[in-house]
């Protein structure tokens, strides 16, 4: 029952919550023109942001089709299902489980003209420290890495793996 | 907030991958600090309190009234 709630009820609720939060915030984007220019040139990108700043990232995406690297952990399944509501595909794996298969899939998508989304510090951290995987990915695909971040004036931080920031409505 | 692109040369030796890694790390941390500052400035209360504290408008030993 708990699993059913987590996997079937929580993802659509979470997706709606993210959209609702987005509507309650005065959002502004800085530096997006660089990404738009790359898209105009027909290029694809690797988007990188810290794991603790991922919550509102689906709303920031400016491209057509992106694949997100998400761990094979149970929480990862919830995140993957939430991302589906925003039109993202997920590639499951991490350095500890399913890494090789995930890397192959990421390379395939990256070389075939899709955007890739990664958190370079991963769910287990250390927080805000880049692991080499994303750099290897950029080298092997030839895609540029575009750093992305998010901040909000009113927020609550809590611990999910590593520190996670949750914006308070009307923030 | 989006940062500038970081390109990694395809012929970069594996032992030199830490260079672009540090560049990405610095870029993400700098962007995050800038974004945090920007949202603080957009919040009038936060902005006022921060300005008061940075200009030391209320000193520790300052007394009001009598």
Short mmCIF file of C-alpha atoms in Angstrom, two decimals:
data_model
loop_
_atom_site.label_atom_id
_atom_site.label_comp_id
_atom_site.label_asym_id
_atom_site.label_seq_id
_atom_site.Cartn_x
_atom_site.Cartn_y
_atom_site.Cartn_z
CA UNK A 1 0.00 0.00 0.00
CA UNK A 2 2.82 2.38 0.99
CA UNK A 3 4.74 1.50 -2.16
CA UNK A 4 1.65 2.02 -4.29
CA UNK A 5 1.17 5.45 -2.70
CA UNK A 6 4.81 6.35 -3.31
CA UNK A 7 4.94 5.20 -6.90
CA UNK A 8 1.44 5.95 -8.15
CA UNK A 9 0.02 8.78 -6.07
CA UNK A 10 3.10 10.76 -5.03
CA UNK A 11 4.58 11.44 -8.52
CA UNK A 12 1.54 13.19 -10.06
CA UNK A 13 1.01 15.10 -6.82
CA UNK A 14 4.66 16.15 -6.72
CA UNK A 15 4.57 17.24 -10.36
CA UNK A 16 1.47 19.34 -9.70
CA UNK A 17 3.09 20.79 -6.59
CA UNK A 18 6.17 21.82 -8.57
CA UNK A 19 3.98 23.49 -11.21
CA UNK A 20 1.90 25.16 -8.50
CA UNK A 21 5.02 26.41 -6.71
CA UNK A 22 6.21 27.77 -10.03
CA UNK A 23 2.96 29.70 -10.44
CA UNK A 24 3.24 31.21 -6.95
CA UNK A 25 6.77 32.50 -7.54
CA UNK A 26 8.01 35.50 -9.44
CA UNK A 27 10.43 33.62 -11.67
CA UNK A 28 13.20 35.23 -13.65
CA UNK A 29 15.82 33.57 -15.81
CA UNK A 30 19.36 34.83 -16.27
CA UNK A 31 21.73 33.67 -19.00
CA UNK A 32 19.17 31.63 -20.95
CA UNK A 33 20.14 33.34 -24.21
CA UNK A 34 23.40 31.34 -24.31
CA UNK A 35 21.42 28.11 -24.32
CA UNK A 36 18.95 29.41 -26.89
CA UNK A 37 21.85 30.33 -29.17
CA UNK A 38 23.26 26.80 -28.93
CA UNK A 39 19.84 25.39 -29.80
CA UNK A 40 19.59 27.79 -32.75
CA UNK A 41 22.90 26.38 -34.00
CA UNK A 42 21.35 22.90 -33.82
CA UNK A 43 23.52 21.84 -30.91
CA UNK A 44 22.51 19.80 -27.90
CA UNK A 45 23.76 20.23 -24.37
CA UNK A 46 24.54 18.57 -21.08
CA UNK A 47 22.76 20.41 -18.29
CA UNK A 48 24.46 20.19 -14.91
CA UNK A 49 23.11 21.39 -11.56
CA UNK A 50 23.77 20.52 -7.93
CA UNK A 51 21.61 17.73 -6.57
CA UNK A 52 20.22 19.95 -3.79
CA UNK A 53 18.87 22.43 -6.34
CA UNK A 54 16.97 20.05 -8.59
CA UNK A 55 13.38 20.59 -7.47
CA UNK A 56 12.38 23.45 -9.76
CA UNK A 57 14.70 22.53 -12.63
CA UNK A 58 11.99 20.94 -14.82
CA UNK A 59 10.48 24.40 -15.17
CA UNK A 60 13.79 25.88 -16.36
CA UNK A 61 14.36 23.51 -19.29
CA UNK A 62 14.30 25.29 -22.67
CA UNK A 63 14.87 22.42 -25.10
CA UNK A 64 12.71 19.79 -26.77
CA UNK A 65 13.86 16.45 -25.41
CA UNK A 66 16.08 15.61 -22.47
CA UNK A 67 17.19 12.45 -20.72
CA UNK A 68 17.98 12.63 -17.03
CA UNK A 69 20.40 10.42 -15.18
CA UNK A 70 18.61 9.13 -12.08
CA UNK A 71 19.88 6.56 -9.59
CA UNK A 72 18.37 3.07 -9.38
CA UNK A 73 17.48 3.69 -5.75
CA UNK A 74 13.77 3.50 -4.79
CA UNK A 75 13.65 7.29 -4.39
CA UNK A 76 15.10 7.49 -7.89
CA UNK A 77 12.04 5.66 -9.21
CA UNK A 78 9.80 8.32 -7.68
CA UNK A 79 11.90 11.11 -9.23
CA UNK A 80 11.87 9.32 -12.60
CA UNK A 81 8.07 9.13 -12.50
CA UNK A 82 7.80 12.80 -11.54
CA UNK A 83 10.10 13.77 -14.43
CA UNK A 84 7.89 11.86 -16.85
CA UNK A 85 5.12 14.37 -16.14
CA UNK A 86 7.44 17.09 -17.46
CA UNK A 87 8.27 15.11 -20.59
CA UNK A 88 11.74 13.98 -19.53
CA UNK A 89 13.07 10.50 -20.15
CA UNK A 90 15.09 8.88 -17.43
CA UNK A 91 18.26 6.85 -17.66
CA UNK A 92 18.71 4.85 -14.50
CA UNK A 93 22.07 4.25 -12.86
CA UNK A 94 24.79 5.74 -10.71
CA UNK A 95 28.43 5.15 -9.81
CA UNK A 96 27.35 2.49 -7.30
CA UNK A 97 24.70 0.65 -9.31
CA UNK A 98 24.03 0.35 -13.04
CA UNK A 99 26.69 2.92 -13.92
CA UNK A 100 28.12 1.21 -16.98
CA UNK A 101 24.73 0.60 -18.59
CA UNK A 102 23.63 4.15 -17.81
CA UNK A 103 26.82 5.59 -19.31
CA UNK A 104 26.26 3.63 -22.53
CA UNK A 105 22.69 4.92 -22.75
CA UNK A 106 23.77 8.51 -22.04
CA UNK A 107 26.44 8.31 -24.75
CA UNK A 108 23.90 6.92 -27.21
CA UNK A 109 21.37 9.67 -26.51
CA UNK A 110 24.05 12.38 -26.50
CA UNK A 111 25.50 11.26 -29.83
CA UNK A 112 22.05 10.89 -31.42
CA UNK A 113 20.97 14.45 -30.73
CA UNK A 114 19.36 14.63 -27.30
CA UNK A 115 20.03 16.79 -24.27
CA UNK A 116 21.41 15.15 -21.15
CA UNK A 117 20.70 16.23 -17.59
CA UNK A 118 22.96 15.27 -14.70
CA UNK A 119 23.66 16.25 -11.12
CA UNK A 120 27.48 16.15 -11.04
CA UNK A 121 27.60 15.67 -7.24
CA UNK A 122 25.05 12.82 -7.33
CA UNK A 123 22.56 11.84 -4.65
CA UNK A 124 25.20 10.63 -2.20
CA UNK A 125 27.56 13.57 -2.49
CA UNK A 126 29.90 14.91 -1.38
CA UNK A 127 27.61 17.87 -2.01
CA UNK A 128 28.75 20.50 -4.48
CA UNK A 129 31.78 18.49 -5.60
CA UNK A 130 31.92 17.51 -9.27
CA UNK A 131 32.52 13.83 -9.97
CA UNK A 132 34.37 12.97 -13.16
CA UNK A 133 31.42 11.24 -14.91
CA UNK A 134 29.94 14.40 -16.38
CA UNK A 135 33.32 15.51 -17.73
CA UNK A 136 33.85 12.11 -19.34
CA UNK A 137 30.38 12.38 -20.86
CA UNK A 138 31.16 15.81 -22.35
CA UNK A 139 34.45 14.54 -23.73
CA UNK A 140 32.91 11.43 -25.28
CA UNK A 141 29.86 13.15 -26.81
CA UNK A 142 31.42 16.51 -27.72
CA UNK A 143 28.47 18.28 -26.09
CA UNK A 144 29.01 21.41 -24.00
CA UNK A 145 28.20 21.32 -20.29
CA UNK A 146 25.88 24.12 -19.26
CA UNK A 147 25.83 24.89 -15.53
CA UNK A 148 22.40 25.71 -14.15
CA UNK A 149 21.30 26.79 -10.71
CA UNK A 150 18.21 27.96 -8.92
CA UNK A 151 17.57 30.15 -5.87
CA UNK A 152 14.47 31.40 -4.11
CA UNK A 153 14.04 34.05 -1.46
CA UNK A 154 11.95 31.91 0.90
CA UNK A 155 12.93 28.29 1.29
CA UNK A 156 13.18 25.36 3.61
CA UNK A 157 16.26 23.14 3.51
CA UNK A 158 16.08 19.53 4.57
CA UNK A 159 18.14 16.40 4.27
CA UNK A 160 17.32 13.89 1.52
CA UNK A 161 20.63 12.18 0.87
CA UNK A 162 22.31 15.58 0.77
CA UNK A 163 20.81 18.97 1.68
CA UNK A 164 17.77 19.72 -0.47
CA UNK A 165 16.09 23.11 -0.93
CA UNK A 166 12.34 23.42 -1.11
CA UNK A 167 10.87 26.81 -2.00
CA UNK A 168 8.06 28.15 0.13
CA UNK A 169 5.07 29.36 -1.94
CA UNK A 170 5.04 33.02 -2.87
CA UNK A 171 8.81 33.08 -2.40
CA UNK B 1 20.42 31.05 -13.75
CA UNK B 2 22.37 29.56 -16.66
CA UNK B 3 26.14 29.69 -16.86
CA UNK B 4 28.48 29.83 -19.84
CA UNK B 5 29.13 26.56 -21.69
CA UNK B 6 32.10 24.43 -20.74
CA UNK B 7 33.60 22.50 -23.64
CA UNK B 8 35.76 19.44 -23.07
CA UNK B 9 38.13 18.60 -25.92
CA UNK B 10 37.65 15.08 -27.24
CA UNK B 11 41.42 14.56 -27.28
CA UNK B 12 41.89 15.67 -23.66
CA UNK B 13 43.84 12.96 -21.80
CA UNK B 14 41.85 11.24 -19.06
CA UNK B 15 44.36 12.34 -16.42
CA UNK B 16 43.52 15.97 -17.24
CA UNK B 17 39.75 15.64 -16.79
CA UNK B 18 40.01 17.26 -13.35
CA UNK B 19 40.63 20.65 -15.03
CA UNK B 20 37.18 21.00 -16.60
CA UNK B 21 35.75 19.37 -13.46
CA UNK B 22 37.12 22.15 -11.30
CA UNK B 23 35.91 24.71 -13.83
CA UNK B 24 32.38 23.29 -13.65
CA UNK B 25 32.51 23.17 -9.86
CA UNK B 26 33.65 26.80 -9.65
CA UNK B 27 31.05 27.89 -12.19
CA UNK B 28 28.18 26.15 -10.36
CA UNK B 29 29.24 27.56 -6.99
CA UNK B 30 29.69 31.06 -8.37
CA UNK B 31 26.33 30.96 -10.18
CA UNK B 32 24.61 29.70 -7.05
CA UNK B 33 26.15 32.48 -4.94
CA UNK B 34 25.06 35.06 -7.55
CA UNK B 35 21.53 33.62 -7.68
CA UNK B 36 21.24 33.63 -3.88
CA UNK B 37 22.38 37.25 -3.80
CA UNK B 38 19.94 38.20 -6.54
CA UNK B 39 16.93 36.71 -4.73
CA UNK B 40 17.98 38.34 -1.45
CA UNK B 41 18.04 41.67 -3.25
CA UNK B 42 14.59 41.00 -4.68
CA UNK B 43 13.15 40.47 -1.19
CA UNK B 44 12.72 43.95 0.34
CA UNK B 45 12.89 42.76 3.97
CA UNK B 46 15.96 40.57 3.43
CA UNK B 47 17.61 43.28 1.40
CA UNK B 48 17.00 45.92 4.09
CA UNK B 49 18.29 43.67 6.88
CA UNK B 50 21.37 42.73 4.88
CA UNK B 51 22.15 46.37 4.10
CA UNK B 52 21.71 47.29 7.76
CA UNK B 53 24.04 44.52 8.83
CA UNK B 54 26.70 45.24 6.17
CA UNK B 55 26.75 48.98 6.90
CA UNK B 56 26.63 48.30 10.64
CA UNK B 57 23.76 50.75 10.97
CA UNK B 58 22.97 49.28 14.35
CA UNK B 59 26.18 48.83 16.29
CA UNK B 60 26.44 46.21 19.01
CA UNK B 61 26.95 48.79 21.73
CA UNK B 62 24.59 51.36 20.33
CA UNK B 63 21.70 52.28 22.58
CA UNK B 64 18.45 53.87 21.65
CA UNK B 65 16.28 56.22 23.65
CA UNK B 66 17.73 57.08 27.04
#
